[in-house]
């Protein structure tokens, strides 16, 4: 073991450090010294200076040293160490603490997170000097930095030059998986209160940066494979947890356990999952109106309702809109589609409602696999096979008839596999029951409120055709109306205006614009678009299901002239009231339109139509129909609130 050095530090102040030192094991050589300030090397010197008072020592007194500081010592004090360079043996008297100069600090820490710490500080005894701070993280000093950044707000409040700010960025972000304590010191004096940063409980920005850096550090195929396996498993777990929360899986388990023990348990609302191509938008098409109407009735029956889109992912606006209606919109990335939703909600679902044929085909079997106890409901919207057959007959296109045969097989299979089938038209219900005798088919339309109609006088009579023009029968009807019916009609009413209103309007419809024909397109408020209209028309030559355009006219207090296809499933064509409003040929359509432009005929039809809406299309009527189909809810059911939503566009 080496002998200690012999020597002493005679002076250590803010000007210099001086003393003497001898290595008794190597007296022939001067001792090489490291001079450190707060652990930082500031000078290397040899103890080889002659001092007369040291002549009795080895090397005949040539063992003294002196170091004049190459830079001013910190105002806040510092620790001076003098070490032998070879073995880091300290000179007697080392380390030596330089006391801080007097100061009075003012300032604040304005922000501290895992990336940086910022604020301002100045010395009120010497406002021109720069204050240096030392940051300690979890008790370990990591940096010393000056508070000399310019801040306009400080200068504008009268704090001199304003150069008292600091914003120190850590060399690496702090670990988001750990708690951290940050302290600032000016020498031995703490500046500000200690700051505690808890570990991340969510995927905040700092955690994402940390995780991203970790993923980018993976350089081998095996490491990436392991990471993907871990991420996939974690994502699946998160989806399962989200699904369990949505269907209250834990509460269901507690209730079942309490029931077995004959104990009282908190009620748990049953859950229904609704699936459609896109988020239902009542201003877009009648199918959306029907779906929202049935969801509303399910809520009134006591069900918690969730929705998932199968084709067009929902936007945040869609999610917000459904949330306002009390509907949980299942969104990516948690639920990327109905398959994920069924997989992770399945055992907690009481109803799976599949809207339209493509969704019934795609997800009926998956419903049986993932939600075996759920009641499977297929809402057909309309029978595409029936619509295509009628189109083939009108347009003389035999290839459509063959396509209709294939679609009919698919429809029949979906009807057979479903627990219940919902049709809007009794004509379609009868057809399905005849072809698939085992199918449990119900006629359930949707809610159509009776609304007050704002009146606006107009100099010219206006008729309107309201439709979703992405649907082939409606485009065909618009052409027939403008090209065949309107010329005949104008012979009787020359100044008549024909207005086409609706969503997804193709170029072919825009090309119908001419004098007396207004192409309006999609409107957000149908009520305003119809306020100066005298009469609605529904000149459909083919189609299926009941027609939202007819119901919307009656809802708005307007009469309507329609074809037998448009009236199908809504009224009895043999009834004298309705026979006057139904026309098969272009000439007959024009004649009956002229008749219903007369106020007396219009009032008679509107009175009968609104009576029909109150009886068959009310909140209570739809709720009663679905109550016979949905599994009963054992808890008390709140009455359905009155519908105060705006009118819709189909």
XYZ file of C-alpha atoms in Angstrom:
650
model
C 0.000 0.000 0.000
C 1.582 3.354 -0.966
C 2.468 5.772 1.768
C 0.432 8.970 2.027
C 1.798 12.180 0.708
C 3.537 14.583 3.028
C 2.510 18.182 2.590
C -0.046 20.866 3.315
C -2.266 23.405 1.628
C -1.160 26.730 3.043
C -3.685 28.929 1.303
C -6.857 28.391 -0.743
C -8.984 31.416 -1.511
C -10.639 33.128 -4.478
C -7.249 34.252 -5.812
C -5.033 31.161 -5.632
C -4.191 27.842 -4.035
C -0.678 27.191 -2.693
C 1.201 24.739 -0.508
C 3.784 22.019 -0.640
C 3.905 18.246 -1.083
C 6.488 15.430 -1.129
C 6.116 11.767 -2.081
C 8.357 9.982 0.446
C 8.580 6.919 -1.833
C 9.890 8.917 -4.765
C 11.749 11.880 -3.322
C 13.862 12.344 -6.437
C 10.867 13.451 -8.508
C 8.435 16.361 -7.987
C 4.825 15.448 -7.362
C 2.488 16.085 -10.308
C -0.826 17.546 -9.097
C -4.373 17.792 -10.504
C -6.308 20.901 -9.416
C -10.073 20.241 -9.542
C -12.961 22.658 -9.047
C -16.254 20.901 -8.271
C -14.787 17.775 -9.828
C -13.681 19.565 -13.002
C -9.958 19.691 -13.848
C -8.793 23.303 -14.084
C -4.990 22.899 -14.007
C -2.045 20.465 -13.828
C 1.070 21.664 -11.941
C 4.305 20.230 -10.508
C 5.275 20.772 -6.856
C 8.851 21.829 -7.732
C 9.071 25.484 -6.649
C 11.821 26.407 -4.117
C 10.793 27.687 -0.727
C 13.468 28.568 1.835
C 11.350 27.390 4.750
C 11.305 23.904 3.204
C 15.145 23.382 2.888
C 15.140 20.615 5.474
C 12.849 18.482 3.298
C 13.833 16.251 0.381
C 14.749 17.956 -2.879
C 16.291 20.790 -0.763
C 13.010 22.710 -0.527
C 11.990 22.407 -4.203
C 8.545 20.940 -3.356
C 6.199 23.915 -3.204
C 3.348 24.710 -5.618
C 1.046 27.629 -6.394
C -1.890 27.941 -8.819
C -3.492 31.271 -9.619
C -7.043 30.556 -10.782
C -7.329 30.742 -14.591
C -10.989 31.790 -14.215
C -13.019 33.456 -11.464
C -14.367 31.035 -8.895
C -18.150 30.561 -8.832
C -20.040 33.187 -6.889
C -21.993 30.436 -5.147
C -18.868 28.756 -3.777
C -17.122 25.608 -4.880
C -15.137 22.588 -3.737
C -11.391 22.603 -4.491
C -9.471 19.315 -4.631
C -5.682 18.865 -4.998
C -4.801 15.292 -5.973
C -1.576 13.517 -6.908
C -2.026 12.730 -10.596
C -0.744 9.146 -10.557
C -2.831 7.566 -7.774
C -5.269 10.392 -6.963
C -3.865 10.722 -3.455
C -5.111 13.955 -1.845
C -2.751 16.564 -0.436
C -3.254 17.187 3.260
C -6.009 19.818 3.568
C -7.800 18.753 0.395
C -10.669 19.103 -0.358
C -11.206 22.727 0.534
C -14.572 24.513 0.320
C -14.688 28.101 -0.928
C -17.534 29.897 0.791
C -20.131 31.636 -1.436
C -20.285 35.386 -1.772
C -23.337 37.127 -0.308
C -26.435 37.014 -2.529
C -30.203 37.437 -2.334
C -31.977 35.419 -5.024
C -35.409 36.120 -6.507
C -37.172 34.263 -9.292
C -39.243 31.185 -9.996
C -39.288 27.800 -11.711
C -41.972 28.195 -14.371
C -41.920 24.756 -15.954
C -40.366 21.382 -15.283
C -41.021 18.139 -17.119
C -39.115 15.151 -18.438
C -37.471 17.241 -21.149
C -36.357 20.467 -19.521
C -36.601 22.901 -16.629
C -37.228 26.601 -17.183
C -37.703 29.788 -15.172
C -35.740 32.859 -14.106
C -33.486 33.990 -11.246
C -31.443 37.077 -10.384
C -29.275 38.294 -7.500
C -30.853 41.358 -5.933
C -27.489 42.360 -4.394
C -25.802 42.375 -7.795
C -28.348 42.533 -10.594
C -25.674 42.715 -13.307
C -24.117 39.334 -12.557
C -25.232 35.995 -13.999
C -26.551 33.497 -11.484
C -25.462 29.901 -12.037
C -27.663 27.015 -10.940
C -26.931 23.337 -10.429
C -29.667 20.823 -11.251
C -29.981 17.666 -9.162
C -32.164 14.847 -10.425
C -32.974 12.121 -7.933
C -30.162 13.469 -5.741
C -27.500 13.384 -8.467
C -26.036 16.630 -9.883
C -26.373 16.539 -13.659
C -25.586 20.049 -14.856
C -24.553 23.586 -13.931
C -26.018 26.272 -16.161
C -26.354 30.065 -16.249
C -29.570 32.054 -15.929
C -28.752 34.629 -18.597
C -31.354 34.134 -21.352
C -33.325 37.187 -22.425
C -36.996 37.240 -21.490
C -39.106 40.072 -22.742
C -41.702 39.645 -20.028
C -39.061 40.221 -17.349
C -37.813 43.399 -18.966
C -41.363 44.705 -19.448
C -42.074 44.209 -15.739
C -39.070 46.376 -14.863
C -36.460 43.705 -14.134
C -33.469 45.423 -15.680
C -32.136 43.934 -18.900
C -34.443 40.917 -18.645
C -31.492 38.536 -19.074
C -32.296 36.338 -16.103
C -34.036 33.432 -17.787
C -33.001 29.811 -18.022
C -34.300 26.861 -20.008
C -32.082 23.853 -19.507
C -32.798 20.867 -21.758
C -31.724 17.558 -20.277
C -29.181 15.614 -22.298
C -31.684 12.708 -22.422
C -35.402 12.675 -21.532
C -36.123 11.393 -18.053
C -37.380 7.814 -17.865
C -41.221 7.987 -17.976
C -41.508 4.687 -16.105
C -39.973 6.127 -12.935
C -40.733 8.881 -10.437
C -38.275 11.769 -10.483
C -37.352 14.569 -8.059
C -35.735 17.709 -9.442
C -33.964 20.293 -7.269
C -32.053 23.448 -8.166
C -29.147 24.746 -6.067
C -27.111 27.912 -6.049
C -24.063 26.548 -4.315
C -25.360 25.029 -1.075
C -28.526 27.137 -1.181
C -31.590 25.530 -2.710
C -33.475 27.660 -5.217
C -37.233 27.091 -5.348
C -39.159 24.113 -4.040
C -38.327 20.524 -4.977
C -40.279 19.339 -8.028
C -41.772 15.846 -8.182
C -42.565 14.304 -11.581
C -44.570 11.083 -11.190
C -44.211 8.177 -13.539
C -46.451 8.204 -16.603
C -49.889 6.767 -16.092
C -50.796 7.317 -19.752
C -49.146 7.515 -23.155
C -48.104 11.155 -22.924
C -45.618 12.769 -25.322
C -42.577 12.000 -23.195
C -43.507 8.334 -22.941
C -44.073 8.166 -26.697
C -40.654 9.683 -27.360
C -39.056 7.234 -24.955
C -40.852 4.305 -26.543
C -40.064 5.480 -30.081
C -36.368 5.750 -29.242
C -36.474 2.235 -27.803
C -38.093 0.815 -30.947
C -35.591 2.568 -33.205
C -32.737 0.991 -31.284
C -33.830 -2.503 -32.395
C -31.338 -3.601 -35.049
C -31.839 -7.361 -35.489
C -34.687 -9.364 -37.003
C -35.119 -11.318 -33.785
C -35.340 -8.154 -31.705
C -37.947 -6.711 -34.053
C -39.898 -9.971 -34.052
C -39.899 -10.061 -30.255
C -41.037 -6.446 -30.148
C -43.876 -7.074 -32.628
C -44.991 -10.113 -30.671
C -45.038 -8.083 -27.473
C -46.882 -5.154 -29.084
C -49.473 -7.415 -30.707
C -50.141 -9.191 -27.426
C -50.366 -5.900 -25.562
C -52.749 -4.418 -28.157
C -54.968 -7.481 -27.896
C -55.021 -7.145 -24.115
C -55.945 -3.460 -24.342
C -58.776 -4.238 -26.766
C -60.075 -6.928 -24.429
C -60.003 -4.520 -21.492
C -61.813 -1.843 -23.516
C -64.395 -4.378 -24.638
C -64.908 -5.588 -21.062
C -65.529 -2.002 -19.931
C -68.048 -1.345 -22.714
C -70.164 -4.405 -21.933
C -69.603 -4.146 -18.148
C -68.163 -7.663 -18.059
C -66.956 -7.415 -14.457
C -70.309 -6.127 -13.219
C -72.076 -8.906 -15.116
C -69.938 -11.501 -13.376
C -70.678 -9.990 -9.972
C -74.391 -9.950 -10.735
C -74.394 -13.596 -11.846
C -72.532 -14.601 -8.687
C -74.980 -12.649 -6.533
C -77.917 -14.242 -8.333
C -76.564 -17.729 -7.627
C -76.222 -16.789 -3.964
C -79.709 -15.254 -3.964
C -78.199 -11.894 -3.032
C -79.181 -8.438 -4.213
C -76.919 -7.034 -6.937
C -76.732 -3.752 -8.805
C -78.571 -3.900 -12.150
C -76.455 -4.078 -15.299
C -77.888 -2.748 -18.547
C -77.872 -5.237 -21.451
C -75.670 -4.337 -24.422
C -76.505 -4.094 -28.099
C -73.996 -3.753 -30.936
C -75.196 -2.152 -34.185
C -73.237 -2.649 -37.414
C -73.620 -0.668 -40.639
C -71.420 0.384 -43.561
C -70.800 3.866 -42.131
C -71.841 6.001 -39.202
C -75.559 6.727 -39.631
C -76.196 10.279 -40.820
C -79.889 11.220 -40.932
C -79.193 13.862 -43.575
C -77.722 11.232 -45.900
C -80.183 8.375 -46.483
C -83.289 6.673 -45.154
C -81.258 3.677 -43.962
C -79.446 5.938 -41.496
C -82.769 7.308 -40.265
C -84.086 3.785 -39.716
C -80.966 2.614 -37.897
C -80.875 5.611 -35.547
C -84.584 5.175 -34.905
C -84.078 1.547 -33.857
C -81.089 2.456 -31.678
C -83.215 5.101 -30.006
C -85.928 2.545 -29.299
C -83.355 0.078 -27.942
C -82.080 2.744 -25.559
C -85.623 3.397 -24.390
C -85.974 -0.336 -23.722
C -82.962 -0.158 -21.402
C -80.070 -1.192 -23.659
C -76.584 0.300 -23.767
C -75.948 0.778 -27.479
C -72.636 0.690 -29.354
C -71.993 1.202 -33.057
C -69.204 -0.026 -35.366
C -68.748 0.860 -39.038
C -67.747 -1.908 -41.435
C -66.646 0.052 -44.511
C -66.062 3.753 -43.894
C -64.114 4.492 -40.680
C -65.797 7.064 -38.450
C -64.303 10.487 -37.819
C -63.939 12.208 -34.476
C -66.935 14.358 -35.460
C -68.956 11.179 -36.008
C -67.900 9.916 -32.590
C -68.905 13.195 -30.961
C -72.255 13.218 -32.767
C -73.116 9.676 -31.651
C -71.904 10.357 -28.105
C -74.403 13.233 -27.916
C -77.093 10.616 -28.661
C -75.790 8.309 -25.934
C -74.268 5.875 -28.447
C -70.737 4.512 -28.010
C -68.931 4.745 -31.356
C -66.241 2.067 -31.543
C -63.218 3.602 -33.249
C -59.826 2.603 -34.632
C -57.222 1.816 -33.445
C -58.947 0.046 -30.535
C -61.610 -1.510 -32.747
C -60.561 -1.639 -36.393
C -63.827 -3.202 -37.560
C -66.775 -5.413 -36.595
C -64.579 -8.516 -36.304
C -62.469 -6.909 -33.563
C -65.598 -5.581 -31.862
C -67.317 -8.980 -31.882
C -64.161 -10.710 -30.680
C -63.641 -8.442 -27.683
C -67.258 -7.614 -26.779
C -68.820 -10.928 -27.792
C -69.603 -12.657 -24.511
C -71.040 -9.463 -23.065
C -73.380 -8.716 -25.973
C -77.107 -9.375 -25.713
C -78.010 -8.170 -29.221
C -76.051 -7.938 -32.462
C -77.950 -5.879 -35.030
C -76.594 -6.189 -38.586
C -77.880 -3.578 -41.024
C -77.986 -4.340 -44.769
C -77.159 -7.532 -46.648
C -73.373 -7.181 -46.884
C -73.018 -6.852 -43.108
C -75.306 -9.787 -42.419
C -73.273 -11.937 -44.840
C -69.935 -10.860 -43.389
C -70.657 -10.959 -39.670
C -73.529 -13.352 -38.956
C -71.210 -16.371 -38.645
C -68.700 -14.340 -36.620
C -71.517 -13.321 -34.295
C -72.358 -16.969 -33.717
C -68.686 -17.690 -33.001
C -67.800 -14.745 -30.736
C -71.215 -13.904 -29.234
C -73.030 -17.247 -29.086
C -75.604 -16.046 -26.525
C -76.471 -12.816 -28.354
C -79.718 -12.404 -30.270
C -78.815 -11.950 -33.945
C -80.978 -9.446 -35.811
C -80.709 -8.689 -39.531
C -82.345 -5.473 -40.691
C -82.636 -5.793 -44.461
C -83.143 -2.064 -45.324
C -84.665 -3.328 -48.597
C -84.512 -6.540 -50.639
C -81.888 -5.903 -53.287
C -83.040 -8.934 -55.293
C -86.554 -7.511 -55.575
C -85.226 -4.087 -56.545
C -82.916 -5.533 -59.221
C -85.698 -7.645 -60.738
C -87.894 -4.598 -61.036
C -85.025 -2.609 -62.539
C -84.336 -5.401 -65.031
C -87.987 -5.308 -66.099
C -88.110 -1.508 -66.489
C -84.755 -1.191 -68.276
C -85.030 -4.507 -70.205
C -81.727 -5.776 -68.822
C -81.739 -9.578 -68.365
C -78.267 -9.534 -66.776
C -79.767 -7.738 -63.756
C -82.339 -10.498 -63.426
C -79.546 -13.083 -63.206
C -77.743 -10.952 -60.599
C -80.983 -10.723 -58.630
C -81.180 -14.523 -58.474
C -77.725 -14.755 -56.924
C -78.515 -12.000 -54.415
C -81.787 -13.696 -53.482
C -79.875 -16.831 -52.444
C -77.626 -14.707 -50.210
C -80.638 -12.916 -48.697
C -82.364 -16.204 -47.972
C -79.267 -17.587 -46.227
C -79.026 -14.492 -44.030
C -82.720 -14.743 -43.168
C -82.264 -18.409 -42.278
C -79.254 -17.884 -39.984
C -80.659 -14.840 -38.136
C -82.810 -15.068 -35.027
C -84.994 -12.217 -36.266
C -85.314 -10.401 -39.584
C -86.549 -6.804 -39.690
C -88.260 -5.570 -42.861
C -89.742 -2.115 -43.305
C -92.277 -3.184 -45.923
C -95.000 -5.831 -45.379
C -94.607 -6.774 -49.059
C -90.979 -7.787 -48.474
C -91.826 -9.506 -45.191
C -94.427 -11.642 -46.925
C -91.985 -12.533 -49.709
C -89.275 -13.626 -47.251
C -91.699 -15.648 -45.132
C -92.881 -17.486 -48.227
C -89.362 -18.322 -49.451
C -87.794 -18.984 -46.004
C -90.627 -20.397 -43.862
C -88.393 -20.788 -40.795
C -87.380 -17.114 -40.806
C -88.857 -14.968 -38.034
C -89.704 -11.836 -40.011
C -91.092 -8.658 -38.443
C -92.321 -5.476 -40.087
C -90.668 -2.618 -38.206
C -90.520 0.809 -39.860
C -88.836 3.793 -38.218
C -89.839 6.839 -36.244
C -91.227 9.688 -38.365
C -92.280 12.631 -36.194
C -95.077 14.952 -37.237
C -93.500 18.398 -37.476
C -94.943 21.879 -37.798
C -94.285 23.250 -41.261
C -92.960 26.793 -41.703
C -94.893 28.475 -44.518
C -93.345 30.801 -47.065
C -95.412 32.188 -49.894
C -93.997 31.992 -53.403
C -95.068 33.485 -56.695
C -94.574 30.224 -58.584
C -95.712 26.723 -57.613
C -92.765 24.523 -56.604
C -92.629 20.732 -56.563
C -89.727 18.836 -55.003
C -88.190 15.398 -55.365
C -86.160 14.498 -52.251
C -83.856 11.471 -52.449
C -80.438 9.938 -51.848
C -79.162 9.944 -55.425
C -76.442 7.382 -54.812
C -79.332 4.896 -55.069
C -80.020 3.860 -58.705
C -83.862 3.987 -58.484
C -83.709 7.641 -57.423
C -81.453 8.693 -60.302
C -83.777 6.939 -62.734
C -86.768 8.653 -61.118
C -85.135 12.093 -61.478
C -84.579 11.514 -65.190
C -88.142 10.300 -65.717
C -89.474 13.290 -63.790
C -87.547 15.951 -65.727
C -87.546 14.379 -69.185
C -91.033 12.808 -69.373
C -93.332 14.085 -66.636
C -92.271 17.743 -66.403
C -92.958 18.631 -70.108
C -96.514 17.272 -69.721
C -96.941 19.080 -66.399
C -95.825 22.440 -67.787
C -98.607 22.323 -70.359
C -100.973 22.804 -67.417
C -98.711 24.878 -65.120
C -96.223 26.793 -67.323
C -94.472 28.646 -64.496
C -93.917 25.513 -62.369
C -90.512 25.021 -60.713
C -89.146 21.498 -60.151
C -86.552 21.173 -57.379
C -84.221 18.156 -56.935
C -82.878 17.832 -53.360
C -80.607 15.141 -51.969
C -77.208 13.675 -51.216
C -74.681 11.878 -53.469
C -76.012 13.561 -56.600
C -74.195 12.209 -59.705
C -73.230 14.155 -62.818
C -76.183 12.685 -64.719
C -78.589 14.446 -62.340
C -76.717 17.752 -62.549
C -77.069 17.545 -66.337
C -80.860 17.729 -65.924
C -80.624 21.401 -64.953
C -82.659 23.665 -67.245
C -85.098 26.535 -66.964
C -87.596 25.634 -64.273
C -85.416 22.838 -62.854
C -83.374 23.605 -59.725
C -80.565 21.196 -58.749
C -80.126 21.807 -55.016
C -78.079 18.797 -53.909
C -77.414 17.915 -50.268
C -78.903 20.169 -47.589
C -78.278 20.032 -43.845
C -81.828 21.118 -42.978
C -84.606 19.704 -45.124
C -87.196 21.738 -43.261
C -85.753 24.974 -44.636
C -85.387 23.537 -48.145
C -89.094 22.621 -48.220
C -90.596 25.741 -46.626
C -91.666 27.245 -49.992
C -92.562 23.911 -51.661
C -96.189 23.209 -52.560
C -95.954 19.503 -53.302
C -93.487 16.607 -53.209
C -93.241 13.885 -55.849
C -91.838 10.347 -55.806
C -91.713 9.153 -59.445
C -89.993 5.811 -58.730
C -90.272 3.266 -61.543
C -88.578 0.500 -59.542
C -87.262 -0.118 -56.031
C -88.018 -1.977 -52.837
C -88.802 -1.241 -49.211
C -90.773 1.721 -47.954
C -89.710 5.157 -49.133
C -88.281 7.703 -46.761
C -88.972 10.482 -49.263
C -92.710 9.837 -48.933
C -92.590 9.789 -45.136
C -90.522 12.973 -45.015
C -93.044 14.813 -47.158
C -95.855 13.841 -44.800
C -93.694 14.686 -41.774
C -93.184 18.187 -43.182
C -96.917 18.593 -43.813
C -96.685 18.302 -47.605
C -98.821 16.164 -49.943
C -97.041 13.848 -52.353
C -97.797 12.281 -55.722
C -96.193 8.879 -56.112
C -95.943 5.757 -58.209
C -97.205 2.366 -56.970
C -93.584 1.460 -56.172
C -93.207 4.559 -53.959
C -96.504 3.851 -52.196
C -95.767 0.137 -51.665
C -95.829 -0.951 -48.037
C -97.167 2.404 -46.856
C -100.778 2.729 -48.023
C -103.568 0.722 -49.605
C -103.717 1.738 -53.263
C -107.422 0.793 -53.331
C -108.277 3.334 -50.644
C -109.955 6.351 -52.315
C -107.737 8.830 -50.452
C -104.521 7.244 -51.681
C -105.753 6.200 -55.121
C -105.897 9.883 -56.033
C -102.174 10.264 -55.216
C -100.852 7.188 -57.060
C -99.985 7.348 -60.762
C -98.384 4.800 -63.079
C -97.822 6.696 -66.325
C -96.125 10.008 -66.997
C -99.395 11.572 -68.198
C -101.316 10.330 -65.161
C -98.516 11.569 -62.894
C -98.712 15.041 -64.417
C -102.509 15.167 -64.119
C -102.507 14.147 -60.440
C -99.749 16.608 -59.676
C -101.946 19.394 -61.034
C -104.816 18.220 -58.807
C -102.701 18.212 -55.648
C -101.472 21.725 -56.271
C -105.014 22.683 -55.203
C -105.160 23.393 -51.430
C -108.267 21.308 -50.729
C -106.816 18.077 -52.170
C -103.515 18.734 -50.439
C -105.170 19.195 -47.019
C -107.153 15.964 -47.359
C -104.035 13.877 -48.061
C -101.880 15.536 -45.386
C -104.562 14.973 -42.731
C -104.769 11.251 -43.570
C -100.977 10.951 -43.807
C -100.317 12.525 -40.434
C -102.874 10.221 -38.831
C -100.937 7.319 -40.371
C -97.623 8.623 -39.003
C -99.011 8.968 -35.480
C -100.389 5.433 -35.549
C -97.584 3.441 -37.228
C -94.439 5.598 -37.122
C -94.454 7.071 -33.622
C -91.873 6.539 -30.888
C -94.268 4.368 -28.927
C -95.237 2.245 -31.953
C -91.616 1.441 -32.881
C -90.689 0.758 -29.272
C -93.625 -1.647 -28.917
C -92.616 -3.540 -32.075
C -88.984 -3.914 -30.969
C -89.985 -4.819 -27.428
C -91.472 -8.023 -28.821
C -88.160 -8.815 -30.588
C -85.409 -7.727 -28.199
C -84.719 -9.927 -25.162
C -86.584 -8.429 -22.203
C -84.773 -6.144 -19.788
C -85.481 -7.127 -16.205
C -84.887 -3.644 -14.793
C -87.381 -0.791 -14.971
C -87.479 0.828 -18.403
C -87.539 4.609 -18.686
C -90.093 6.024 -21.125
C -88.772 7.117 -24.483
C -88.141 10.897 -24.485
C -89.827 13.041 -27.072
C -87.890 13.407 -30.332
C -86.760 17.028 -30.706
C -84.179 16.464 -33.469
C -84.276 18.370 -36.743
C -85.870 16.987 -39.855
C -83.788 14.586 -41.899
C -82.902 14.097 -45.548
C -83.287 10.784 -47.365
